[in-house]
mmCIF file with all atom_site columns, C-alpha atoms in Angstrom:
data_model
loop_
_atom_site.group_PDB
_atom_site.id
_atom_site.type_symbol
_atom_site.label_atom_id
_atom_site.label_alt_id
_atom_site.label_comp_id
_atom_site.label_asym_id
_atom_site.label_entity_id
_atom_site.label_seq_id
_atom_site.pdbx_PDB_ins_code
_atom_site.Cartn_x
_atom_site.Cartn_y
_atom_site.Cartn_z
_atom_site.occupancy
_atom_site.B_iso_or_equiv
_atom_site.pdbx_formal_charge
_atom_site.auth_seq_id
_atom_site.auth_comp_id
_atom_site.auth_asym_id
_atom_site.auth_atom_id
_atom_site.pdbx_PDB_model_num
ATOM 1   C CA . UNK A 1 1   ? 100.606 113.265 77.302  1.00 0.00 ? 1   UNK A CA 1
ATOM 2   C CA . UNK A 1 2   ? 104.263 113.609 78.391  1.00 0.00 ? 2   UNK A CA 1
ATOM 3   C CA . UNK A 1 3   ? 107.449 115.052 76.966  1.00 0.00 ? 3   UNK A CA 1
ATOM 4   C CA . UNK A 1 4   ? 110.649 113.242 77.936  1.00 0.00 ? 4   UNK A CA 1
ATOM 5   C CA . UNK A 1 5   ? 113.285 115.974 78.177  1.00 0.00 ? 5   UNK A CA 1
ATOM 6   C CA . UNK A 1 6   ? 116.895 114.925 77.601  1.00 0.00 ? 6   UNK A CA 1
ATOM 7   C CA . UNK A 1 7   ? 118.543 118.298 78.259  1.00 0.00 ? 7   UNK A CA 1
ATOM 8   C CA . UNK A 1 8   ? 121.386 120.009 76.458  1.00 0.00 ? 8   UNK A CA 1
ATOM 9   C CA . UNK A 1 9   ? 122.168 122.178 79.498  1.00 0.00 ? 9   UNK A CA 1
ATOM 10  C CA . UNK A 1 10  ? 121.158 120.350 82.663  1.00 0.00 ? 10  UNK A CA 1
ATOM 11  C CA . UNK A 1 11  ? 122.575 117.515 84.734  1.00 0.00 ? 11  UNK A CA 1
ATOM 12  C CA . UNK A 1 12  ? 119.573 115.162 84.533  1.00 0.00 ? 12  UNK A CA 1
ATOM 13  C CA . UNK A 1 13  ? 116.485 114.378 82.423  1.00 0.00 ? 13  UNK A CA 1
ATOM 14  C CA . UNK A 1 14  ? 112.868 115.326 83.185  1.00 0.00 ? 14  UNK A CA 1
ATOM 15  C CA . UNK A 1 15  ? 109.390 114.061 82.421  1.00 0.00 ? 15  UNK A CA 1
ATOM 16  C CA . UNK A 1 16  ? 107.154 117.035 81.590  1.00 0.00 ? 16  UNK A CA 1
ATOM 17  C CA . UNK A 1 17  ? 103.344 116.943 81.491  1.00 0.00 ? 17  UNK A CA 1
ATOM 18  C CA . UNK A 1 18  ? 102.038 118.385 78.212  1.00 0.00 ? 18  UNK A CA 1
ATOM 19  C CA . UNK A 1 19  ? 99.500  121.193 78.583  1.00 0.00 ? 19  UNK A CA 1
ATOM 20  C CA . UNK A 1 20  ? 97.074  122.675 76.010  1.00 0.00 ? 20  UNK A CA 1
ATOM 21  C CA . UNK A 1 21  ? 99.441  125.647 75.498  1.00 0.00 ? 21  UNK A CA 1
ATOM 22  C CA . UNK A 1 22  ? 102.644 123.691 75.996  1.00 0.00 ? 22  UNK A CA 1
ATOM 23  C CA . UNK A 1 23  ? 105.175 126.044 74.351  1.00 0.00 ? 23  UNK A CA 1
ATOM 24  C CA . UNK A 1 24  ? 103.749 129.120 76.092  1.00 0.00 ? 24  UNK A CA 1
ATOM 25  C CA . UNK A 1 25  ? 103.593 127.347 79.452  1.00 0.00 ? 25  UNK A CA 1
ATOM 26  C CA . UNK A 1 26  ? 107.224 126.215 79.089  1.00 0.00 ? 26  UNK A CA 1
ATOM 27  C CA . UNK A 1 27  ? 108.286 129.771 78.235  1.00 0.00 ? 27  UNK A CA 1
ATOM 28  C CA . UNK A 1 28  ? 106.394 131.042 81.333  1.00 0.00 ? 28  UNK A CA 1
ATOM 29  C CA . UNK A 1 29  ? 107.828 128.237 83.550  1.00 0.00 ? 29  UNK A CA 1
ATOM 30  C CA . UNK A 1 30  ? 104.318 126.943 84.262  1.00 0.00 ? 30  UNK A CA 1
ATOM 31  C CA . UNK A 1 31  ? 104.572 123.246 83.347  1.00 0.00 ? 31  UNK A CA 1
ATOM 32  C CA . UNK A 1 32  ? 104.689 120.412 85.876  1.00 0.00 ? 32  UNK A CA 1
ATOM 33  C CA . UNK A 1 33  ? 107.699 118.125 85.662  1.00 0.00 ? 33  UNK A CA 1
ATOM 34  C CA . UNK A 1 34  ? 109.494 115.336 87.477  1.00 0.00 ? 34  UNK A CA 1
ATOM 35  C CA . UNK A 1 35  ? 113.273 115.307 87.861  1.00 0.00 ? 35  UNK A CA 1
ATOM 36  C CA . UNK A 1 36  ? 114.972 111.999 87.037  1.00 0.00 ? 36  UNK A CA 1
ATOM 37  C CA . UNK A 1 37  ? 118.184 111.784 89.043  1.00 0.00 ? 37  UNK A CA 1
ATOM 38  C CA . UNK A 1 38  ? 120.605 109.085 87.966  1.00 0.00 ? 38  UNK A CA 1
ATOM 39  C CA . UNK A 1 39  ? 122.529 107.322 90.714  1.00 0.00 ? 39  UNK A CA 1
ATOM 40  C CA . UNK A 1 40  ? 126.221 107.308 89.804  1.00 0.00 ? 40  UNK A CA 1
ATOM 41  C CA . UNK A 1 41  ? 129.367 105.839 91.350  1.00 0.00 ? 41  UNK A CA 1
ATOM 42  C CA . UNK A 1 42  ? 130.923 107.987 94.087  1.00 0.00 ? 42  UNK A CA 1
ATOM 43  C CA . UNK A 1 43  ? 134.668 107.726 94.885  1.00 0.00 ? 43  UNK A CA 1
ATOM 44  C CA . UNK A 1 44  ? 135.518 105.665 97.966  1.00 0.00 ? 44  UNK A CA 1
ATOM 45  C CA . UNK A 1 45  ? 138.801 107.520 98.463  1.00 0.00 ? 45  UNK A CA 1
ATOM 46  C CA . UNK A 1 46  ? 138.687 110.886 100.276 1.00 0.00 ? 46  UNK A CA 1
ATOM 47  C CA . UNK A 1 47  ? 141.426 112.206 97.972  1.00 0.00 ? 47  UNK A CA 1
ATOM 48  C CA . UNK A 1 48  ? 139.468 111.231 94.839  1.00 0.00 ? 48  UNK A CA 1
ATOM 49  C CA . UNK A 1 49  ? 136.370 112.904 96.277  1.00 0.00 ? 49  UNK A CA 1
ATOM 50  C CA . UNK A 1 50  ? 138.223 116.167 96.879  1.00 0.00 ? 50  UNK A CA 1
ATOM 51  C CA . UNK A 1 51  ? 139.741 116.044 93.394  1.00 0.00 ? 51  UNK A CA 1
ATOM 52  C CA . UNK A 1 52  ? 136.310 115.485 91.817  1.00 0.00 ? 52  UNK A CA 1
ATOM 53  C CA . UNK A 1 53  ? 134.595 118.472 93.521  1.00 0.00 ? 53  UNK A CA 1
ATOM 54  C CA . UNK A 1 54  ? 136.051 121.167 91.205  1.00 0.00 ? 54  UNK A CA 1
ATOM 55  C CA . UNK A 1 55  ? 135.031 119.170 88.112  1.00 0.00 ? 55  UNK A CA 1
ATOM 56  C CA . UNK A 1 56  ? 131.487 118.713 89.431  1.00 0.00 ? 56  UNK A CA 1
ATOM 57  C CA . UNK A 1 57  ? 131.400 122.461 90.151  1.00 0.00 ? 57  UNK A CA 1
ATOM 58  C CA . UNK A 1 58  ? 132.602 123.292 86.619  1.00 0.00 ? 58  UNK A CA 1
ATOM 59  C CA . UNK A 1 59  ? 129.923 121.039 85.158  1.00 0.00 ? 59  UNK A CA 1
ATOM 60  C CA . UNK A 1 60  ? 127.136 122.693 87.152  1.00 0.00 ? 60  UNK A CA 1
ATOM 61  C CA . UNK A 1 61  ? 128.478 126.174 86.330  1.00 0.00 ? 61  UNK A CA 1
ATOM 62  C CA . UNK A 1 62  ? 128.510 125.172 82.652  1.00 0.00 ? 62  UNK A CA 1
ATOM 63  C CA . UNK A 1 63  ? 124.762 124.423 82.749  1.00 0.00 ? 63  UNK A CA 1
ATOM 64  C CA . UNK A 1 64  ? 124.124 127.969 83.961  1.00 0.00 ? 64  UNK A CA 1
ATOM 65  C CA . UNK A 1 65  ? 126.454 129.553 81.397  1.00 0.00 ? 65  UNK A CA 1
ATOM 66  C CA . UNK A 1 66  ? 125.000 127.541 78.488  1.00 0.00 ? 66  UNK A CA 1
ATOM 67  C CA . UNK A 1 67  ? 121.524 128.609 79.454  1.00 0.00 ? 67  UNK A CA 1
ATOM 68  C CA . UNK A 1 68  ? 122.214 132.289 80.072  1.00 0.00 ? 68  UNK A CA 1
ATOM 69  C CA . UNK A 1 69  ? 124.701 133.135 77.303  1.00 0.00 ? 69  UNK A CA 1
ATOM 70  C CA . UNK A 1 70  ? 124.867 132.964 73.547  1.00 0.00 ? 70  UNK A CA 1
ATOM 71  C CA . UNK A 1 71  ? 126.113 130.272 71.209  1.00 0.00 ? 71  UNK A CA 1
ATOM 72  C CA . UNK A 1 72  ? 129.821 131.121 71.319  1.00 0.00 ? 72  UNK A CA 1
ATOM 73  C CA . UNK A 1 73  ? 130.149 131.231 75.115  1.00 0.00 ? 73  UNK A CA 1
ATOM 74  C CA . UNK A 1 74  ? 127.722 128.305 75.404  1.00 0.00 ? 74  UNK A CA 1
ATOM 75  C CA . UNK A 1 75  ? 129.898 126.303 72.990  1.00 0.00 ? 75  UNK A CA 1
ATOM 76  C CA . UNK A 1 76  ? 132.986 126.909 75.125  1.00 0.00 ? 76  UNK A CA 1
ATOM 77  C CA . UNK A 1 77  ? 131.126 125.699 78.210  1.00 0.00 ? 77  UNK A CA 1
ATOM 78  C CA . UNK A 1 78  ? 129.931 122.555 76.402  1.00 0.00 ? 78  UNK A CA 1
ATOM 79  C CA . UNK A 1 79  ? 133.622 121.702 76.060  1.00 0.00 ? 79  UNK A CA 1
ATOM 80  C CA . UNK A 1 80  ? 134.247 122.417 79.752  1.00 0.00 ? 80  UNK A CA 1
ATOM 81  C CA . UNK A 1 81  ? 131.220 120.316 80.722  1.00 0.00 ? 81  UNK A CA 1
ATOM 82  C CA . UNK A 1 82  ? 132.392 117.383 78.583  1.00 0.00 ? 82  UNK A CA 1
ATOM 83  C CA . UNK A 1 83  ? 135.881 117.447 80.154  1.00 0.00 ? 83  UNK A CA 1
ATOM 84  C CA . UNK A 1 84  ? 134.406 117.816 83.656  1.00 0.00 ? 84  UNK A CA 1
ATOM 85  C CA . UNK A 1 85  ? 132.156 114.785 83.197  1.00 0.00 ? 85  UNK A CA 1
ATOM 86  C CA . UNK A 1 86  ? 135.013 112.656 81.887  1.00 0.00 ? 86  UNK A CA 1
ATOM 87  C CA . UNK A 1 87  ? 137.242 113.655 84.807  1.00 0.00 ? 87  UNK A CA 1
ATOM 88  C CA . UNK A 1 88  ? 134.466 112.955 87.326  1.00 0.00 ? 88  UNK A CA 1
ATOM 89  C CA . UNK A 1 89  ? 133.999 109.477 85.840  1.00 0.00 ? 89  UNK A CA 1
ATOM 90  C CA . UNK A 1 90  ? 137.760 108.834 85.848  1.00 0.00 ? 90  UNK A CA 1
ATOM 91  C CA . UNK A 1 91  ? 137.909 109.733 89.548  1.00 0.00 ? 91  UNK A CA 1
ATOM 92  C CA . UNK A 1 92  ? 134.856 107.623 90.408  1.00 0.00 ? 92  UNK A CA 1
ATOM 93  C CA . UNK A 1 93  ? 135.289 104.132 91.768  1.00 0.00 ? 93  UNK A CA 1
ATOM 94  C CA . UNK A 1 94  ? 133.272 101.518 89.850  1.00 0.00 ? 94  UNK A CA 1
ATOM 95  C CA . UNK A 1 95  ? 131.138 99.476  92.236  1.00 0.00 ? 95  UNK A CA 1
ATOM 96  C CA . UNK A 1 96  ? 132.103 101.807 95.078  1.00 0.00 ? 96  UNK A CA 1
ATOM 97  C CA . UNK A 1 97  ? 130.442 101.571 98.490  1.00 0.00 ? 97  UNK A CA 1
ATOM 98  C CA . UNK A 1 98  ? 128.550 104.849 97.867  1.00 0.00 ? 98  UNK A CA 1
ATOM 99  C CA . UNK A 1 99  ? 126.452 106.262 95.050  1.00 0.00 ? 99  UNK A CA 1
ATOM 100 C CA . UNK A 1 100 ? 125.474 109.871 94.371  1.00 0.00 ? 100 UNK A CA 1
ATOM 101 C CA . UNK A 1 101 ? 123.651 112.320 92.159  1.00 0.00 ? 101 UNK A CA 1
ATOM 102 C CA . UNK A 1 102 ? 125.605 115.216 90.684  1.00 0.00 ? 102 UNK A CA 1
ATOM 103 C CA . UNK A 1 103 ? 124.782 118.357 92.640  1.00 0.00 ? 103 UNK A CA 1
ATOM 104 C CA . UNK A 1 104 ? 126.520 121.311 94.276  1.00 0.00 ? 104 UNK A CA 1
ATOM 105 C CA . UNK A 1 105 ? 126.259 119.581 97.678  1.00 0.00 ? 105 UNK A CA 1
ATOM 106 C CA . UNK A 1 106 ? 127.400 116.206 96.375  1.00 0.00 ? 106 UNK A CA 1
ATOM 107 C CA . UNK A 1 107 ? 128.231 114.855 99.845  1.00 0.00 ? 107 UNK A CA 1
ATOM 108 C CA . UNK A 1 108 ? 124.647 115.626 100.908 1.00 0.00 ? 108 UNK A CA 1
ATOM 109 C CA . UNK A 1 109 ? 123.462 113.814 97.784  1.00 0.00 ? 109 UNK A CA 1
ATOM 110 C CA . UNK A 1 110 ? 125.336 110.546 98.325  1.00 0.00 ? 110 UNK A CA 1
ATOM 111 C CA . UNK A 1 111 ? 124.227 107.334 100.014 1.00 0.00 ? 111 UNK A CA 1
ATOM 112 C CA . UNK A 1 112 ? 125.441 103.848 100.858 1.00 0.00 ? 112 UNK A CA 1
ATOM 113 C CA . UNK A 1 113 ? 124.994 101.606 97.803  1.00 0.00 ? 113 UNK A CA 1
ATOM 114 C CA . UNK A 1 114 ? 123.443 98.832  99.943  1.00 0.00 ? 114 UNK A CA 1
ATOM 115 C CA . UNK A 1 115 ? 120.576 101.198 100.876 1.00 0.00 ? 115 UNK A CA 1
ATOM 116 C CA . UNK A 1 116 ? 119.454 101.062 97.232  1.00 0.00 ? 116 UNK A CA 1
ATOM 117 C CA . UNK A 1 117 ? 119.599 97.270  96.898  1.00 0.00 ? 117 UNK A CA 1
ATOM 118 C CA . UNK A 1 118 ? 116.523 95.231  95.926  1.00 0.00 ? 118 UNK A CA 1
ATOM 119 C CA . UNK A 1 119 ? 113.668 97.795  95.941  1.00 0.00 ? 119 UNK A CA 1
ATOM 120 C CA . UNK A 1 120 ? 110.536 97.529  98.078  1.00 0.00 ? 120 UNK A CA 1
ATOM 121 C CA . UNK A 1 121 ? 107.182 98.039  96.325  1.00 0.00 ? 121 UNK A CA 1
ATOM 122 C CA . UNK A 1 122 ? 104.742 100.622 97.737  1.00 0.00 ? 122 UNK A CA 1
ATOM 123 C CA . UNK A 1 123 ? 101.283 101.798 96.706  1.00 0.00 ? 123 UNK A CA 1
ATOM 124 C CA . UNK A 1 124 ? 101.094 105.463 95.764  1.00 0.00 ? 124 UNK A CA 1
ATOM 125 C CA . UNK A 1 125 ? 97.516  106.412 94.904  1.00 0.00 ? 125 UNK A CA 1
ATOM 126 C CA . UNK A 1 126 ? 96.666  104.060 91.997  1.00 0.00 ? 126 UNK A CA 1
ATOM 127 C CA . UNK A 1 127 ? 100.257 103.028 91.184  1.00 0.00 ? 127 UNK A CA 1
ATOM 128 C CA . UNK A 1 128 ? 102.799 100.598 92.668  1.00 0.00 ? 128 UNK A CA 1
ATOM 129 C CA . UNK A 1 129 ? 106.259 102.142 92.770  1.00 0.00 ? 129 UNK A CA 1
ATOM 130 C CA . UNK A 1 130 ? 109.694 100.816 93.764  1.00 0.00 ? 130 UNK A CA 1
ATOM 131 C CA . UNK A 1 131 ? 111.463 102.603 96.624  1.00 0.00 ? 131 UNK A CA 1
ATOM 132 C CA . UNK A 1 132 ? 114.956 102.016 98.089  1.00 0.00 ? 132 UNK A CA 1
ATOM 133 C CA . UNK A 1 133 ? 115.114 98.965  100.371 1.00 0.00 ? 133 UNK A CA 1
ATOM 134 C CA . UNK A 1 134 ? 116.349 101.174 103.255 1.00 0.00 ? 134 UNK A CA 1
ATOM 135 C CA . UNK A 1 135 ? 114.015 104.054 102.396 1.00 0.00 ? 135 UNK A CA 1
ATOM 136 C CA . UNK A 1 136 ? 113.627 105.219 106.014 1.00 0.00 ? 136 UNK A CA 1
ATOM 137 C CA . UNK A 1 137 ? 117.400 105.622 106.416 1.00 0.00 ? 137 UNK A CA 1
ATOM 138 C CA . UNK A 1 138 ? 117.767 107.338 103.001 1.00 0.00 ? 138 UNK A CA 1
ATOM 139 C CA . UNK A 1 139 ? 114.903 109.769 103.645 1.00 0.00 ? 139 UNK A CA 1
ATOM 140 C CA . UNK A 1 140 ? 116.072 110.532 107.197 1.00 0.00 ? 140 UNK A CA 1
ATOM 141 C CA . UNK A 1 141 ? 119.640 111.245 106.015 1.00 0.00 ? 141 UNK A CA 1
ATOM 142 C CA . UNK A 1 142 ? 118.330 113.518 103.251 1.00 0.00 ? 142 UNK A CA 1
ATOM 143 C CA . UNK A 1 143 ? 115.380 115.279 104.939 1.00 0.00 ? 143 UNK A CA 1
ATOM 144 C CA . UNK A 1 144 ? 115.691 114.693 108.677 1.00 0.00 ? 144 UNK A CA 1
ATOM 145 C CA . UNK A 1 145 ? 112.257 114.032 110.225 1.00 0.00 ? 145 UNK A CA 1
ATOM 146 C CA . UNK A 1 146 ? 110.502 113.478 106.896 1.00 0.00 ? 146 UNK A CA 1
ATOM 147 C CA . UNK A 1 147 ? 107.292 112.175 108.518 1.00 0.00 ? 147 UNK A CA 1
ATOM 148 C CA . UNK A 1 148 ? 106.465 115.473 110.250 1.00 0.00 ? 148 UNK A CA 1
ATOM 149 C CA . UNK A 1 149 ? 105.410 118.272 107.883 1.00 0.00 ? 149 UNK A CA 1
ATOM 150 C CA . UNK A 1 150 ? 107.030 121.651 108.610 1.00 0.00 ? 150 UNK A CA 1
ATOM 151 C CA . UNK A 1 151 ? 104.824 124.459 109.969 1.00 0.00 ? 151 UNK A CA 1
ATOM 152 C CA . UNK A 1 152 ? 102.697 125.977 107.226 1.00 0.00 ? 152 UNK A CA 1
ATOM 153 C CA . UNK A 1 153 ? 104.655 129.251 107.155 1.00 0.00 ? 153 UNK A CA 1
ATOM 154 C CA . UNK A 1 154 ? 107.884 127.277 106.428 1.00 0.00 ? 154 UNK A CA 1
ATOM 155 C CA . UNK A 1 155 ? 106.569 125.307 103.454 1.00 0.00 ? 155 UNK A CA 1
ATOM 156 C CA . UNK A 1 156 ? 108.109 126.544 100.251 1.00 0.00 ? 156 UNK A CA 1
ATOM 157 C CA . UNK A 1 157 ? 107.658 123.838 97.643  1.00 0.00 ? 157 UNK A CA 1
ATOM 158 C CA . UNK A 1 158 ? 110.174 122.888 94.999  1.00 0.00 ? 158 UNK A CA 1
ATOM 159 C CA . UNK A 1 159 ? 112.561 125.430 93.527  1.00 0.00 ? 159 UNK A CA 1
ATOM 160 C CA . UNK A 1 160 ? 114.078 125.693 90.065  1.00 0.00 ? 160 UNK A CA 1
ATOM 161 C CA . UNK A 1 161 ? 113.021 124.841 86.535  1.00 0.00 ? 161 UNK A CA 1
ATOM 162 C CA . UNK A 1 162 ? 114.643 122.558 83.927  1.00 0.00 ? 162 UNK A CA 1
ATOM 163 C CA . UNK A 1 163 ? 117.438 124.313 82.071  1.00 0.00 ? 163 UNK A CA 1
ATOM 164 C CA . UNK A 1 164 ? 117.086 124.449 78.274  1.00 0.00 ? 164 UNK A CA 1
ATOM 165 C CA . UNK A 1 165 ? 113.571 122.924 78.332  1.00 0.00 ? 165 UNK A CA 1
ATOM 166 C CA . UNK A 1 166 ? 111.895 125.111 75.703  1.00 0.00 ? 166 UNK A CA 1
ATOM 167 C CA . UNK A 1 167 ? 114.965 125.251 73.433  1.00 0.00 ? 167 UNK A CA 1
ATOM 168 C CA . UNK A 1 168 ? 115.379 121.471 73.522  1.00 0.00 ? 168 UNK A CA 1
ATOM 169 C CA . UNK A 1 169 ? 111.664 120.899 72.906  1.00 0.00 ? 169 UNK A CA 1
ATOM 170 C CA . UNK A 1 170 ? 111.672 123.182 69.848  1.00 0.00 ? 170 UNK A CA 1
ATOM 171 C CA . UNK A 1 171 ? 114.781 121.400 68.573  1.00 0.00 ? 171 UNK A CA 1
ATOM 172 C CA . UNK A 1 172 ? 113.117 117.992 69.040  1.00 0.00 ? 172 UNK A CA 1
ATOM 173 C CA . UNK A 1 173 ? 109.956 119.171 67.266  1.00 0.00 ? 173 UNK A CA 1
ATOM 174 C CA . UNK A 1 174 ? 111.867 120.598 64.292  1.00 0.00 ? 174 UNK A CA 1
ATOM 175 C CA . UNK A 1 175 ? 114.133 117.574 63.930  1.00 0.00 ? 175 UNK A CA 1
ATOM 176 C CA . UNK A 1 176 ? 117.120 119.900 63.471  1.00 0.00 ? 176 UNK A CA 1
ATOM 177 C CA . UNK A 1 177 ? 119.784 119.005 66.021  1.00 0.00 ? 177 UNK A CA 1
ATOM 178 C CA . UNK A 1 178 ? 121.589 122.111 67.270  1.00 0.00 ? 178 UNK A CA 1
ATOM 179 C CA . UNK A 1 179 ? 122.840 120.914 70.648  1.00 0.00 ? 179 UNK A CA 1
ATOM 180 C CA . UNK A 1 180 ? 124.792 117.903 71.832  1.00 0.00 ? 180 UNK A CA 1
ATOM 181 C CA . UNK A 1 181 ? 122.658 116.177 74.443  1.00 0.00 ? 181 UNK A CA 1
ATOM 182 C CA . UNK A 1 182 ? 125.322 115.591 77.058  1.00 0.00 ? 182 UNK A CA 1
ATOM 183 C CA . UNK A 1 183 ? 122.966 114.063 79.589  1.00 0.00 ? 183 UNK A CA 1
ATOM 184 C CA . UNK A 1 184 ? 122.272 111.049 77.363  1.00 0.00 ? 184 UNK A CA 1
ATOM 185 C CA . UNK A 1 185 ? 125.495 110.722 75.398  1.00 0.00 ? 185 UNK A CA 1
ATOM 186 C CA . UNK A 1 186 ? 127.960 111.101 78.258  1.00 0.00 ? 186 UNK A CA 1
ATOM 187 C CA . UNK A 1 187 ? 126.489 108.409 80.500  1.00 0.00 ? 187 UNK A CA 1
ATOM 188 C CA . UNK A 1 188 ? 128.567 105.270 80.971  1.00 0.00 ? 188 UNK A CA 1
ATOM 189 C CA . UNK A 1 189 ? 127.057 102.391 78.961  1.00 0.00 ? 189 UNK A CA 1
ATOM 190 C CA . UNK A 1 190 ? 126.253 100.348 82.083  1.00 0.00 ? 190 UNK A CA 1
ATOM 191 C CA . UNK A 1 191 ? 123.563 102.895 83.025  1.00 0.00 ? 191 UNK A CA 1
ATOM 192 C CA . UNK A 1 192 ? 121.789 102.384 79.694  1.00 0.00 ? 192 UNK A CA 1
ATOM 193 C CA . UNK A 1 193 ? 120.249 105.079 77.551  1.00 0.00 ? 193 UNK A CA 1
ATOM 194 C CA . UNK A 1 194 ? 117.037 106.928 78.413  1.00 0.00 ? 194 UNK A CA 1
ATOM 195 C CA . UNK A 1 195 ? 114.195 106.315 75.984  1.00 0.00 ? 195 UNK A CA 1
ATOM 196 C CA . UNK A 1 196 ? 111.191 108.541 75.201  1.00 0.00 ? 196 UNK A CA 1
ATOM 197 C CA . UNK A 1 197 ? 107.966 107.643 77.011  1.00 0.00 ? 197 UNK A CA 1
#
């Protein structure tokens, strides 16, 4: 029913709902998916933060270059992405006071670690899900007034589509590994390894 996508050219995994014409729908960017953003250590020091920004930028640029260019250029950017991730981890502070997700606006995607302490359980339709213990603070910092929907003419929905989705799926189906899956292999061991659903 689902395809767990560990990408070769994206910063985070996805869960993708399988459709009757799955390959065609992926090629046409018509499949529904959920982003899985991993919460990572964020440097406490302002100097370390500033030093990490270029490496985060290089990593995100590498995703775009891997996706849009051929094997040779893509291969060069795999190397850049690997170095960028290692440097970002070196500059991070283990058990820092803040955590983040890797994104262009990393400061806007970082939160106090204590806000993600012991989760609170909520009902969502027919499922109980864990949410951050200080969910109101987290959502307000990220979205502003998240309880009031914007006017209808300002609702745009989600943007973007998982990089390398179709290519990675075809690789998984064939069993022939062509790409190094950086998202899984470059994670520090304390975050564990994603497993297929």
